[in-house]
mmCIF file of C-alpha atoms in Angstrom:
data_model
loop_
_atom_site.group_PDB
_atom_site.id
_atom_site.type_symbol
_atom_site.label_atom_id
_atom_site.label_comp_id
_atom_site.label_asym_id
_atom_site.label_seq_id
_atom_site.Cartn_x
_atom_site.Cartn_y
_atom_site.Cartn_z
ATOM 1 C CA MET M 185 -10.851 111.134 -14.885
ATOM 2 C CA ASP M 186 -10.617 114.533 -16.506
ATOM 3 C CA ILE M 187 -7.553 113.915 -18.675
ATOM 4 C CA GLN M 188 -7.185 117.503 -19.842
ATOM 5 C CA THR M 189 -7.127 118.728 -16.237
ATOM 6 C CA ILE M 190 -4.555 116.051 -15.398
ATOM 7 C CA ARG M 191 -2.423 116.980 -18.411
ATOM 8 C CA ALA M 192 -2.410 120.611 -17.269
ATOM 9 C CA ASP M 193 -0.571 119.459 -14.118
ATOM 10 C CA PHE M 194 2.381 118.220 -16.199
ATOM 11 C CA PRO M 195 4.308 121.218 -17.574
ATOM 12 C CA LEU M 196 6.682 119.090 -19.657
ATOM 13 C CA LEU M 197 3.808 117.830 -21.800
ATOM 14 C CA ASP M 198 2.965 121.379 -22.875
ATOM 15 C CA GLN M 199 5.635 121.668 -25.544
ATOM 16 C CA GLU M 200 6.376 120.874 -29.161
ATOM 17 C CA VAL M 201 9.089 118.455 -30.261
ATOM 18 C CA ASN M 202 10.303 118.674 -33.843
ATOM 19 C CA GLY M 203 7.388 120.942 -34.672
ATOM 20 C CA HIS M 204 4.684 118.674 -33.244
ATOM 21 C CA ARG M 205 2.817 118.521 -29.934
ATOM 22 C CA LEU M 206 4.732 116.087 -27.728
ATOM 23 C CA VAL M 207 3.228 112.608 -27.325
ATOM 24 C CA TYR M 208 5.085 110.977 -24.440
ATOM 25 C CA LEU M 209 4.810 107.180 -24.560
ATOM 26 C CA ASP M 210 7.858 106.239 -22.489
ATOM 27 C CA SER M 211 6.456 106.249 -18.963
ATOM 28 C CA ALA M 212 7.704 102.720 -18.266
ATOM 29 C CA ALA M 213 11.218 104.210 -18.432
ATOM 30 C CA THR M 214 10.308 107.224 -16.319
ATOM 31 C CA ALA M 215 7.051 109.069 -15.708
ATOM 32 C CA GLN M 216 6.594 112.824 -16.049
ATOM 33 C CA LYS M 217 6.212 114.916 -12.892
ATOM 34 C CA PRO M 218 3.137 116.951 -11.964
ATOM 35 C CA ILE M 219 3.595 120.487 -10.744
ATOM 36 C CA GLN M 220 2.549 119.348 -7.250
ATOM 37 C CA VAL M 221 5.661 117.152 -6.996
ATOM 38 C CA ILE M 222 7.937 119.797 -8.507
ATOM 39 C CA GLU M 223 6.655 122.382 -6.018
ATOM 40 C CA ALA M 224 7.034 120.026 -3.030
ATOM 41 C CA VAL M 225 10.709 119.474 -3.858
ATOM 42 C CA ASN M 226 11.170 123.167 -4.602
ATOM 43 C CA GLU M 227 9.618 124.149 -1.276
ATOM 44 C CA TYR M 228 11.916 121.827 0.636
ATOM 45 C CA TYR M 229 15.000 123.385 -0.918
ATOM 46 C CA ARG M 230 13.659 126.949 -0.582
ATOM 47 C CA LEU M 231 12.350 126.783 2.991
ATOM 48 C CA ASN M 232 13.265 123.565 4.801
ATOM 49 C CA ASN M 233 16.657 122.439 3.505
ATOM 50 C CA ALA M 234 18.490 120.834 6.429
ATOM 51 C CA ASN M 235 19.808 117.403 7.233
ATOM 52 C CA VAL M 236 17.539 115.011 9.132
ATOM 53 C CA HIS M 237 17.903 113.289 12.510
ATOM 54 C CA ARG M 238 20.805 115.600 13.421
ATOM 55 C CA GLY M 239 20.174 119.243 14.288
ATOM 56 C CA VAL M 240 17.767 120.367 16.996
ATOM 57 C CA HIS M 241 17.123 123.682 15.249
ATOM 58 C CA THR M 242 13.762 124.524 13.727
ATOM 59 C CA ILE M 243 14.713 123.929 10.093
ATOM 60 C CA GLY M 244 16.280 120.574 10.913
ATOM 61 C CA THR M 245 13.179 119.557 12.848
ATOM 62 C CA ARG M 246 10.963 120.510 9.912
ATOM 63 C CA ALA M 247 13.084 118.479 7.498
ATOM 64 C CA THR M 248 13.024 115.447 9.793
ATOM 65 C CA GLU M 249 9.250 115.678 10.230
ATOM 66 C CA GLN M 250 8.738 115.875 6.469
ATOM 67 C CA TYR M 251 11.115 112.981 5.781
ATOM 68 C CA GLU M 252 9.562 110.698 8.393
ATOM 69 C CA GLY M 253 6.090 111.858 7.354
ATOM 70 C CA SER M 254 6.881 110.555 3.879
ATOM 71 C CA ARG M 255 7.705 107.173 5.380
ATOM 72 C CA ASP M 256 4.295 107.075 7.070
ATOM 73 C CA ARG M 257 2.661 107.977 3.744
ATOM 74 C CA VAL M 258 4.429 105.120 1.930
ATOM 75 C CA LYS M 259 3.413 102.705 4.703
ATOM 76 C CA GLN M 260 -0.209 103.698 4.195
ATOM 77 C CA PHE M 261 0.090 103.604 0.380
ATOM 78 C CA ILE M 262 1.176 99.946 0.193
ATOM 79 C CA ASN M 263 -0.556 98.938 3.456
ATOM 80 C CA ALA M 264 2.566 97.835 5.312
ATOM 81 C CA LYS M 265 1.933 96.724 8.878
ATOM 82 C CA HIS M 266 4.724 98.752 10.502
ATOM 83 C CA ARG M 267 6.484 102.001 9.552
ATOM 84 C CA GLU M 268 9.792 100.249 10.345
ATOM 85 C CA GLU M 269 9.148 98.091 7.282
ATOM 86 C CA ILE M 270 9.661 101.047 4.908
ATOM 87 C CA ILE M 271 13.308 101.592 3.901
ATOM 88 C CA PHE M 272 14.127 104.512 1.603
ATOM 89 C CA THR M 273 16.617 103.534 -1.114
ATOM 90 C CA ARG M 274 17.959 105.020 -4.337
ATOM 91 C CA GLY M 275 15.461 102.966 -6.340
ATOM 92 C CA THR M 276 14.319 99.458 -7.179
ATOM 93 C CA THR M 277 17.830 98.325 -8.097
ATOM 94 C CA SER M 278 19.394 99.316 -4.791
ATOM 95 C CA ALA M 279 16.427 97.833 -2.881
ATOM 96 C CA ILE M 280 16.880 94.438 -4.547
ATOM 97 C CA ASN M 281 20.633 94.578 -3.989
ATOM 98 C CA ILE M 282 20.111 95.206 -0.264
ATOM 99 C CA VAL M 283 18.098 91.995 0.012
ATOM 100 C CA ALA M 284 20.571 89.992 -2.071
ATOM 101 C CA MET M 285 23.616 91.239 -0.144
ATOM 102 C CA SER M 286 22.067 91.188 3.314
ATOM 103 C CA TYR M 287 19.408 88.472 3.525
ATOM 104 C CA GLY M 288 21.023 86.423 0.740
ATOM 105 C CA ASP M 289 24.554 86.431 2.091
ATOM 106 C CA GLN M 290 23.333 85.618 5.602
ATOM 107 C CA ASN M 291 21.013 82.760 4.696
ATOM 108 C CA LEU M 292 22.102 80.950 1.515
ATOM 109 C CA THR M 293 24.518 78.027 1.145
ATOM 110 C CA PRO M 294 25.730 75.947 -1.834
ATOM 111 C CA ASP M 295 22.858 73.502 -1.237
ATOM 112 C CA ASP M 296 20.200 76.186 -1.784
ATOM 113 C CA GLU M 297 18.404 77.536 -4.843
ATOM 114 C CA ILE M 298 17.285 80.985 -6.023
ATOM 115 C CA VAL M 299 14.275 81.058 -8.372
ATOM 116 C CA ILE M 300 13.554 83.858 -10.867
ATOM 117 C CA THR M 301 12.072 84.103 -14.396
ATOM 118 C CA GLN M 302 13.435 85.019 -17.798
ATOM 119 C CA MET M 303 11.076 88.009 -18.011
ATOM 120 C CA GLU M 304 13.016 89.870 -15.313
ATOM 121 C CA HIS M 305 14.653 93.252 -15.755
ATOM 122 C CA HIS M 306 18.457 93.126 -15.344
ATOM 123 C CA SER M 307 18.085 94.630 -11.874
ATOM 124 C CA ASN M 308 16.234 91.494 -10.782
ATOM 125 C CA ILE M 309 18.693 89.103 -12.442
ATOM 126 C CA ILE M 310 22.209 90.353 -11.811
ATOM 127 C CA PRO M 311 21.979 90.658 -7.989
ATOM 128 C CA TRP M 312 20.929 87.002 -7.865
ATOM 129 C CA GLN M 313 23.667 85.934 -10.278
ATOM 130 C CA GLN M 314 26.164 87.641 -7.995
ATOM 131 C CA LEU M 315 24.596 86.076 -4.897
ATOM 132 C CA SER M 316 24.831 82.677 -6.590
ATOM 133 C CA LYS M 317 28.530 83.241 -7.278
ATOM 134 C CA ARG M 318 29.202 84.390 -3.696
ATOM 135 C CA THR M 319 27.346 81.582 -1.958
ATOM 136 C CA GLY M 320 27.343 78.706 -4.442
ATOM 137 C CA ALA M 321 23.544 78.608 -4.434
ATOM 138 C CA LYS M 322 21.979 77.486 -7.741
ATOM 139 C CA LEU M 323 20.068 80.014 -9.857
ATOM 140 C CA THR M 324 17.024 78.487 -11.590
ATOM 141 C CA TYR M 325 14.313 79.908 -13.861
ATOM 142 C CA ILE M 326 10.557 79.373 -14.029
ATOM 143 C CA PRO M 327 9.882 78.541 -17.721
ATOM 144 C CA LEU M 328 7.801 80.993 -19.744
ATOM 145 C CA GLU M 329 4.773 80.033 -21.803
ATOM 146 C CA ALA M 330 4.630 80.948 -25.496
ATOM 147 C CA ASP M 331 2.720 84.175 -24.772
ATOM 148 C CA GLY M 332 5.180 85.346 -22.123
ATOM 149 C CA THR M 333 3.211 84.314 -19.047
ATOM 150 C CA ILE M 334 4.001 81.752 -16.362
ATOM 151 C CA THR M 335 1.704 79.039 -15.048
ATOM 152 C CA LEU M 336 1.311 78.110 -11.403
ATOM 153 C CA ALA M 337 1.991 74.489 -12.403
ATOM 154 C CA LYS M 338 5.458 75.523 -13.627
ATOM 155 C CA VAL M 339 5.938 77.627 -10.490
ATOM 156 C CA GLU M 340 5.103 74.549 -8.391
ATOM 157 C CA GLU M 341 7.611 72.466 -10.382
ATOM 158 C CA THR M 342 10.438 75.005 -10.115
ATOM 159 C CA ILE M 343 10.168 76.030 -6.447
ATOM 160 C CA THR M 344 11.343 73.181 -4.219
ATOM 161 C CA GLU M 345 12.374 72.652 -0.625
ATOM 162 C CA LYS M 346 15.850 73.744 -1.712
ATOM 163 C CA THR M 347 14.551 77.170 -2.760
ATOM 164 C CA LYS M 348 15.409 79.911 -0.298
ATOM 165 C CA ILE M 349 14.606 83.021 -2.354
ATOM 166 C CA VAL M 350 12.031 83.592 -5.105
ATOM 167 C CA ALA M 351 12.413 86.935 -6.923
ATOM 168 C CA ILE M 352 9.873 87.922 -9.555
ATOM 169 C CA THR M 353 8.513 91.014 -11.222
ATOM 170 C CA HIS M 354 4.900 91.970 -10.527
ATOM 171 C CA VAL M 355 4.510 93.434 -14.050
ATOM 172 C CA SER M 356 6.940 92.806 -16.931
ATOM 173 C CA ASN M 357 8.455 95.997 -18.365
ATOM 174 C CA VAL M 358 8.605 94.364 -21.817
ATOM 175 C CA LEU M 359 5.674 91.985 -22.117
ATOM 176 C CA GLY M 360 3.205 93.706 -19.815
ATOM 177 C CA THR M 361 2.615 90.319 -18.158
ATOM 178 C CA ILE M 362 0.930 90.622 -14.755
ATOM 179 C CA ASN M 363 2.133 87.835 -12.464
ATOM 180 C CA PRO M 364 -0.044 86.135 -9.784
ATOM 181 C CA ILE M 365 2.017 87.284 -6.804
ATOM 182 C CA LYS M 366 -0.295 86.122 -4.019
ATOM 183 C CA GLU M 367 -0.384 82.572 -5.376
ATOM 184 C CA ILE M 368 3.392 82.535 -5.934
ATOM 185 C CA ALA M 369 3.907 83.761 -2.358
ATOM 186 C CA ALA M 370 1.846 80.828 -1.068
ATOM 187 C CA ILE M 371 3.949 78.343 -3.061
ATOM 188 C CA ALA M 372 7.215 79.962 -1.920
ATOM 189 C CA HIS M 373 6.168 79.918 1.727
ATOM 190 C CA LYS M 374 4.962 76.316 1.512
ATOM 191 C CA ASN M 375 8.524 75.410 0.563
ATOM 192 C CA GLY M 376 10.159 77.606 3.203
ATOM 193 C CA ALA M 377 11.351 80.315 0.786
ATOM 194 C CA VAL M 378 10.936 84.086 0.945
ATOM 195 C CA LEU M 379 9.446 86.076 -1.943
ATOM 196 C CA LEU M 380 10.854 89.360 -3.258
ATOM 197 C CA VAL M 381 8.682 91.275 -5.734
ATOM 198 C CA ASP M 382 10.033 93.812 -8.236
ATOM 199 C CA GLY M 383 7.223 96.357 -8.202
ATOM 200 C CA ALA M 384 8.820 98.998 -10.451
ATOM 201 C CA GLN M 385 6.122 98.586 -13.114
ATOM 202 C CA SER M 386 3.175 97.823 -10.815
ATOM 203 C CA VAL M 387 3.100 100.368 -7.986
ATOM 204 C CA PRO M 388 2.666 103.346 -10.367
ATOM 205 C CA HIS M 389 -0.318 101.743 -12.090
ATOM 206 C CA ILE M 390 -2.310 99.456 -9.773
ATOM 207 C CA SER M 391 -3.206 99.313 -6.095
ATOM 208 C CA VAL M 392 -0.664 97.257 -4.149
ATOM 209 C CA ASP M 393 -1.360 95.793 -0.709
ATOM 210 C CA VAL M 394 1.758 94.031 0.570
ATOM 211 C CA GLN M 395 -0.128 92.341 3.421
ATOM 212 C CA GLU M 396 -2.742 91.001 1.028
ATOM 213 C CA LEU M 397 -0.029 89.755 -1.357
ATOM 214 C CA ASP M 398 1.900 88.291 1.603
ATOM 215 C CA CYS M 399 5.227 89.001 -0.106
ATOM 216 C CA ASP M 400 8.302 89.209 2.125
ATOM 217 C CA PHE M 401 10.042 92.017 0.233
ATOM 218 C CA TYR M 402 8.680 94.526 -2.275
ATOM 219 C CA ALA M 403 10.849 97.003 -4.199
ATOM 220 C CA PHE M 404 9.845 100.023 -6.274
ATOM 221 C CA SER M 405 11.086 103.382 -7.597
ATOM 222 C CA GLY M 406 9.698 106.876 -7.159
ATOM 223 C CA HIS M 407 10.505 108.195 -10.631
ATOM 224 C CA LYS M 408 8.198 105.749 -12.421
ATOM 225 C CA MET M 409 5.224 106.951 -10.328
ATOM 226 C CA CYS M 410 5.529 110.712 -10.933
ATOM 227 C CA GLY M 411 8.051 111.178 -8.117
ATOM 228 C CA PRO M 412 11.674 112.368 -8.304
ATOM 229 C CA THR M 413 14.563 110.276 -9.574
ATOM 230 C CA GLY M 414 16.938 108.818 -7.002
ATOM 231 C CA ILE M 415 14.312 107.706 -4.475
ATOM 232 C CA GLY M 416 12.920 104.217 -4.048
ATOM 233 C CA VAL M 417 11.465 101.941 -1.418
ATOM 234 C CA LEU M 418 12.298 98.565 -0.002
ATOM 235 C CA TYR M 419 9.413 97.060 1.939
ATOM 236 C CA GLY M 420 10.341 94.097 4.091
ATOM 237 C CA LYS M 421 8.550 92.180 6.797
ATOM 238 C CA LYS M 422 9.763 93.507 10.130
ATOM 239 C CA SER M 423 10.680 90.056 11.441
ATOM 240 C CA LEU M 424 13.058 89.566 8.478
ATOM 241 C CA LEU M 425 14.540 93.069 8.426
ATOM 242 C CA GLU M 426 15.319 92.894 12.138
ATOM 243 C CA LYS M 427 17.601 89.904 11.540
ATOM 244 C CA MET M 428 19.357 91.412 8.517
ATOM 245 C CA GLU M 429 22.663 93.278 8.618
ATOM 246 C CA PRO M 430 23.070 96.654 6.879
ATOM 247 C CA VAL M 431 25.041 96.823 3.623
ATOM 248 C CA GLU M 432 26.077 100.492 3.819
ATOM 249 C CA PHE M 433 27.795 101.928 6.858
ATOM 250 C CA GLY M 434 28.144 105.473 8.163
ATOM 251 C CA GLY M 435 25.986 108.504 8.786
ATOM 252 C CA GLU M 436 22.940 108.243 10.999
ATOM 253 C CA MET M 437 22.613 104.459 10.696
ATOM 254 C CA ILE M 438 25.007 104.044 13.645
ATOM 255 C CA ASP M 439 24.089 103.681 17.300
ATOM 256 C CA PHE M 440 27.542 103.678 18.892
ATOM 257 C CA VAL M 441 31.003 103.661 17.319
ATOM 258 C CA ASP M 442 34.112 102.492 19.169
ATOM 259 C CA LEU M 443 37.627 102.133 17.824
ATOM 260 C CA TYR M 444 37.214 98.521 16.730
ATOM 261 C CA ASP M 445 33.503 97.823 16.686
ATOM 262 C CA SER M 446 30.164 99.583 16.245
ATOM 263 C CA THR M 447 26.441 99.002 16.710
ATOM 264 C CA TRP M 448 23.520 100.033 14.547
ATOM 265 C CA LYS M 449 20.290 101.926 15.039
ATOM 266 C CA GLU M 450 17.000 100.110 14.997
ATOM 267 C CA LEU M 451 14.771 99.787 11.924
ATOM 268 C CA PRO M 452 14.350 101.441 9.519
ATOM 269 C CA TRP M 453 17.393 103.691 9.923
ATOM 270 C CA LYS M 454 20.023 100.938 10.077
ATOM 271 C CA PHE M 455 19.541 100.479 6.317
ATOM 272 C CA GLU M 456 19.750 104.193 5.472
ATOM 273 C CA GLY M 457 23.477 104.953 5.681
ATOM 274 C CA GLY M 458 24.787 108.447 4.893
ATOM 275 C CA THR M 459 22.608 111.481 4.348
ATOM 276 C CA PRO M 460 19.302 110.098 3.096
ATOM 277 C CA ILE M 461 17.474 111.216 -0.048
ATOM 278 C CA ILE M 462 15.442 113.848 1.772
ATOM 279 C CA ALA M 463 14.040 115.857 -1.140
ATOM 280 C CA GLY M 464 13.307 112.621 -3.000
ATOM 281 C CA ALA M 465 11.285 111.215 -0.121
ATOM 282 C CA ILE M 466 9.327 114.467 0.192
ATOM 283 C CA GLY M 467 8.669 114.445 -3.552
ATOM 284 C CA LEU M 468 7.589 110.809 -3.357
ATOM 285 C CA LYS M 469 4.970 111.708 -0.745
ATOM 286 C CA ALA M 470 3.647 114.425 -3.051
ATOM 287 C CA ALA M 471 3.473 111.881 -5.893
ATOM 288 C CA ILE M 472 1.529 109.433 -3.740
ATOM 289 C CA ASP M 473 -0.869 112.194 -2.694
ATOM 290 C CA TYR M 474 -1.349 113.081 -6.365
ATOM 291 C CA LEU M 475 -1.951 109.519 -7.597
ATOM 292 C CA GLU M 476 -4.305 108.659 -4.745
ATOM 293 C CA ALA M 477 -6.342 111.834 -5.292
ATOM 294 C CA ILE M 478 -7.024 110.567 -8.825
ATOM 295 C CA GLY M 479 -7.373 106.961 -7.695
ATOM 296 C CA LEU M 480 -5.179 103.998 -8.678
ATOM 297 C CA ASP M 481 -8.230 102.062 -9.838
ATOM 298 C CA ASN M 482 -9.188 104.946 -12.141
ATOM 299 C CA ILE M 483 -5.643 105.092 -13.494
ATOM 300 C CA ALA M 484 -5.575 101.332 -14.123
ATOM 301 C CA LEU M 485 -8.917 101.475 -15.930
ATOM 302 C CA HIS M 486 -7.773 104.409 -18.076
ATOM 303 C CA GLU M 487 -4.577 102.615 -19.076
ATOM 304 C CA LYS M 488 -6.512 99.449 -19.893
ATOM 305 C CA GLU M 489 -8.778 101.404 -22.219
ATOM 306 C CA LEU M 490 -5.803 103.033 -23.935
ATOM 307 C CA VAL M 491 -3.823 99.833 -24.412
ATOM 308 C CA ASN M 492 -6.859 97.931 -25.723
ATOM 309 C CA TYR M 493 -7.603 100.774 -28.148
ATOM 310 C CA ALA M 494 -3.946 100.849 -29.249
ATOM 311 C CA LEU M 495 -3.844 97.064 -29.734
ATOM 312 C CA GLU M 496 -7.019 97.238 -31.838
ATOM 313 C CA GLN M 497 -5.538 99.988 -34.004
ATOM 314 C CA ILE M 498 -2.107 98.389 -34.298
ATOM 315 C CA SER M 499 -3.682 95.131 -35.528
ATOM 316 C CA THR M 500 -4.752 96.979 -38.687
ATOM 317 C CA ILE M 501 -1.100 97.539 -39.666
ATOM 318 C CA GLU M 502 0.440 94.745 -41.727
ATOM 319 C CA GLY M 503 3.977 93.645 -40.959
ATOM 320 C CA ILE M 504 4.050 94.376 -37.245
ATOM 321 C CA GLU M 505 4.697 91.897 -34.458
ATOM 322 C CA VAL M 506 3.427 92.551 -30.937
ATOM 323 C CA TYR M 507 4.986 90.683 -28.006
ATOM 324 C CA GLY M 508 3.271 89.617 -24.796
ATOM 325 C CA PRO M 509 -0.062 88.214 -23.638
ATOM 326 C CA ALA M 510 -3.536 89.449 -24.560
ATOM 327 C CA GLN M 511 -4.227 90.509 -20.960
ATOM 328 C CA ARG M 512 -1.480 92.977 -20.139
ATOM 329 C CA ALA M 513 -0.513 96.141 -18.336
ATOM 330 C CA GLY M 514 -0.536 99.476 -20.179
ATOM 331 C CA LEU M 515 2.326 98.955 -22.601
ATOM 332 C CA ILE M 516 2.921 97.494 -26.052
ATOM 333 C CA THR M 517 6.256 96.100 -27.196
ATOM 334 C CA PHE M 518 6.561 95.517 -30.922
ATOM 335 C CA ASN M 519 8.683 95.414 -34.066
ATOM 336 C CA LEU M 520 7.932 96.463 -37.612
ATOM 337 C CA THR M 521 9.126 93.847 -40.115
ATOM 338 C CA ASP M 522 12.540 94.703 -41.596
ATOM 339 C CA VAL M 523 12.769 97.968 -39.626
ATOM 340 C CA HIS M 524 15.207 98.233 -36.730
ATOM 341 C CA PRO M 525 13.407 99.507 -33.611
ATOM 342 C CA HIS M 526 15.906 102.366 -33.304
ATOM 343 C CA ASP M 527 14.842 103.505 -36.786
ATOM 344 C CA THR M 528 11.189 103.194 -35.771
ATOM 345 C CA ALA M 529 11.787 105.306 -32.666
ATOM 346 C CA THR M 530 13.774 107.871 -34.661
ATOM 347 C CA VAL M 531 11.042 108.369 -37.253
ATOM 348 C CA LEU M 532 8.406 108.590 -34.501
ATOM 349 C CA ASP M 533 10.555 111.215 -32.780
ATOM 350 C CA THR M 534 10.461 113.369 -35.909
ATOM 351 C CA GLU M 535 6.681 113.350 -35.400
ATOM 352 C CA GLY M 536 7.057 114.405 -31.761
ATOM 353 C CA ILE M 537 6.298 110.902 -30.425
ATOM 354 C CA ALA M 538 8.596 109.518 -27.723
ATOM 355 C CA VAL M 539 8.844 105.713 -27.441
ATOM 356 C CA ARG M 540 11.576 103.445 -26.090
ATOM 357 C CA ALA M 541 13.750 101.290 -28.341
ATOM 358 C CA GLY M 542 16.432 98.794 -27.400
ATOM 359 C CA HIS M 543 16.734 95.757 -25.158
ATOM 360 C CA HIS M 544 14.861 97.452 -22.275
ATOM 361 C CA CYS M 545 17.458 96.191 -19.772
ATOM 362 C CA ALA M 546 16.081 92.700 -20.393
ATOM 363 C CA GLN M 547 18.614 90.985 -22.656
ATOM 364 C CA PRO M 548 17.745 87.410 -21.550
ATOM 365 C CA LEU M 549 14.117 88.130 -22.475
ATOM 366 C CA MET M 550 15.194 89.536 -25.862
ATOM 367 C CA LYS M 551 17.045 86.250 -26.436
ATOM 368 C CA TRP M 552 13.884 84.309 -25.528
ATOM 369 C CA LEU M 553 11.913 86.454 -27.995
ATOM 370 C CA ASN M 554 14.641 85.774 -30.588
ATOM 371 C CA VAL M 555 15.216 89.479 -31.234
ATOM 372 C CA THR M 556 18.060 91.856 -30.457
ATOM 373 C CA ALA M 557 15.793 94.785 -29.648
ATOM 374 C CA THR M 558 12.207 96.013 -29.780
ATOM 375 C CA ALA M 559 10.258 99.260 -29.661
ATOM 376 C CA ARG M 560 7.890 99.958 -26.761
ATOM 377 C CA ALA M 561 5.017 102.371 -26.223
ATOM 378 C CA SER M 562 3.975 102.715 -22.583
ATOM 379 C CA PHE M 563 0.925 104.655 -21.417
ATOM 380 C CA TYR M 564 0.115 106.520 -18.214
ATOM 381 C CA LEU M 565 -2.594 108.639 -16.669
ATOM 382 C CA TYR M 566 -1.830 111.699 -18.834
ATOM 383 C CA ASN M 567 -2.108 109.942 -22.208
ATOM 384 C CA THR M 568 -5.186 110.267 -24.409
ATOM 385 C CA HIS M 569 -6.888 108.468 -27.285
ATOM 386 C CA GLU M 570 -5.513 111.250 -29.482
ATOM 387 C CA ASP M 571 -2.013 110.218 -28.392
ATOM 388 C CA VAL M 572 -2.782 106.677 -29.550
ATOM 389 C CA ASP M 573 -4.060 107.977 -32.892
ATOM 390 C CA ARG M 574 -0.862 110.000 -33.359
ATOM 391 C CA PHE M 575 1.203 106.922 -32.448
ATOM 392 C CA ILE M 576 -0.625 104.715 -34.958
ATOM 393 C CA ALA M 577 -0.335 107.352 -37.687
ATOM 394 C CA GLY M 578 3.397 107.602 -36.900
ATOM 395 C CA LEU M 579 3.813 103.845 -37.243
ATOM 396 C CA LYS M 580 2.084 103.878 -40.624
ATOM 397 C CA LYS M 581 4.342 106.707 -41.742
ATOM 398 C CA THR M 582 7.409 104.781 -40.527
ATOM 399 C CA LYS M 583 6.340 101.714 -42.471
ATOM 400 C CA GLU M 584 5.720 103.755 -45.627
ATOM 401 C CA PHE M 585 9.058 105.528 -45.258
ATOM 402 C CA PHE M 586 11.094 102.342 -45.090
ATOM 403 C CA THR M 587 9.008 100.599 -47.749
ATOM 404 C CA ASP M 588 9.697 103.478 -50.118
ATOM 405 C CA VAL M 589 13.400 103.498 -49.308
ATOM 406 C CA PHE M 590 13.929 99.775 -49.584
#
């Protein structure tokens, strides 16, 4: 990977913040956009802006072809078996909610169980809490090990014949834990449950093959993988999606509407009520083209090198606690002793370094870590070893600043 060539594709990175060259280490929150994605969205609005599946005019036909072409590109990207298995959503959150409200409401009873983990993002906790309240099904958690991983033995103990849905993140947005999805899918299926995977932090960074994983549902967002905000994907096995009812009604998801009853279109459109996110889907295709041209394996290797280098450097700083397992995705969550993470992030910002601070939309995990908040540095394809050096120097400066003050 030629990092300098890659960086040149990202116009936002070419700026100073507070008098310093920007070091962007918050890609787990949202990734920056290459010019190829920006231009794809721009071109749609300049030349092809029309609604899809409606008009027979030339512009409308172009828009429809681009929108449906994006669906084919996503199918290829995650190796889905059928294009009908790709549902465009507003993001990971809405994708998970569709499964909870459609599959969950149709299939769960008070005698059933839903299994998740304490490392989940709120978006993969709250929909299941709500489903539990609506149906009476019991919500249970796979226990975490001390380093923030799960063992298959604990997965085997937690998933039972009562389990109907298992919902788990592929990669933790706080700990960087990478979960063994294929093995968990086998355990879920052995017990008659379906598996939903939150792929928000995995799809942008590693190759994902939904057929190889044998998951039943897989949800991810475009904006974390260099695509636009407001676009996401729900993958679902066709046999399951065909039996599920839509959760939003209106627009082109209808087949026929009578005064007192209506019917729906076939997959995938029955789940895409209203005017779909056309520009977002087109931008997502451009993002996939961009990432695949570089190679997901190359990106994963680059991030691994950066995070290992950062962990090595951060271990030289006294009074810092790093959370998560040794083998992790490309992020580091940490706290400096006696320094609130918001203060850490603020001092780093004065040096032009952008990191995340707070509960990371994972309050139950913060409780498990026995902290109220943490700071997080997350790396992506456009980060360099120099970025890591600037980050480490910023941490040392933060520590010195608060030591001097207090």
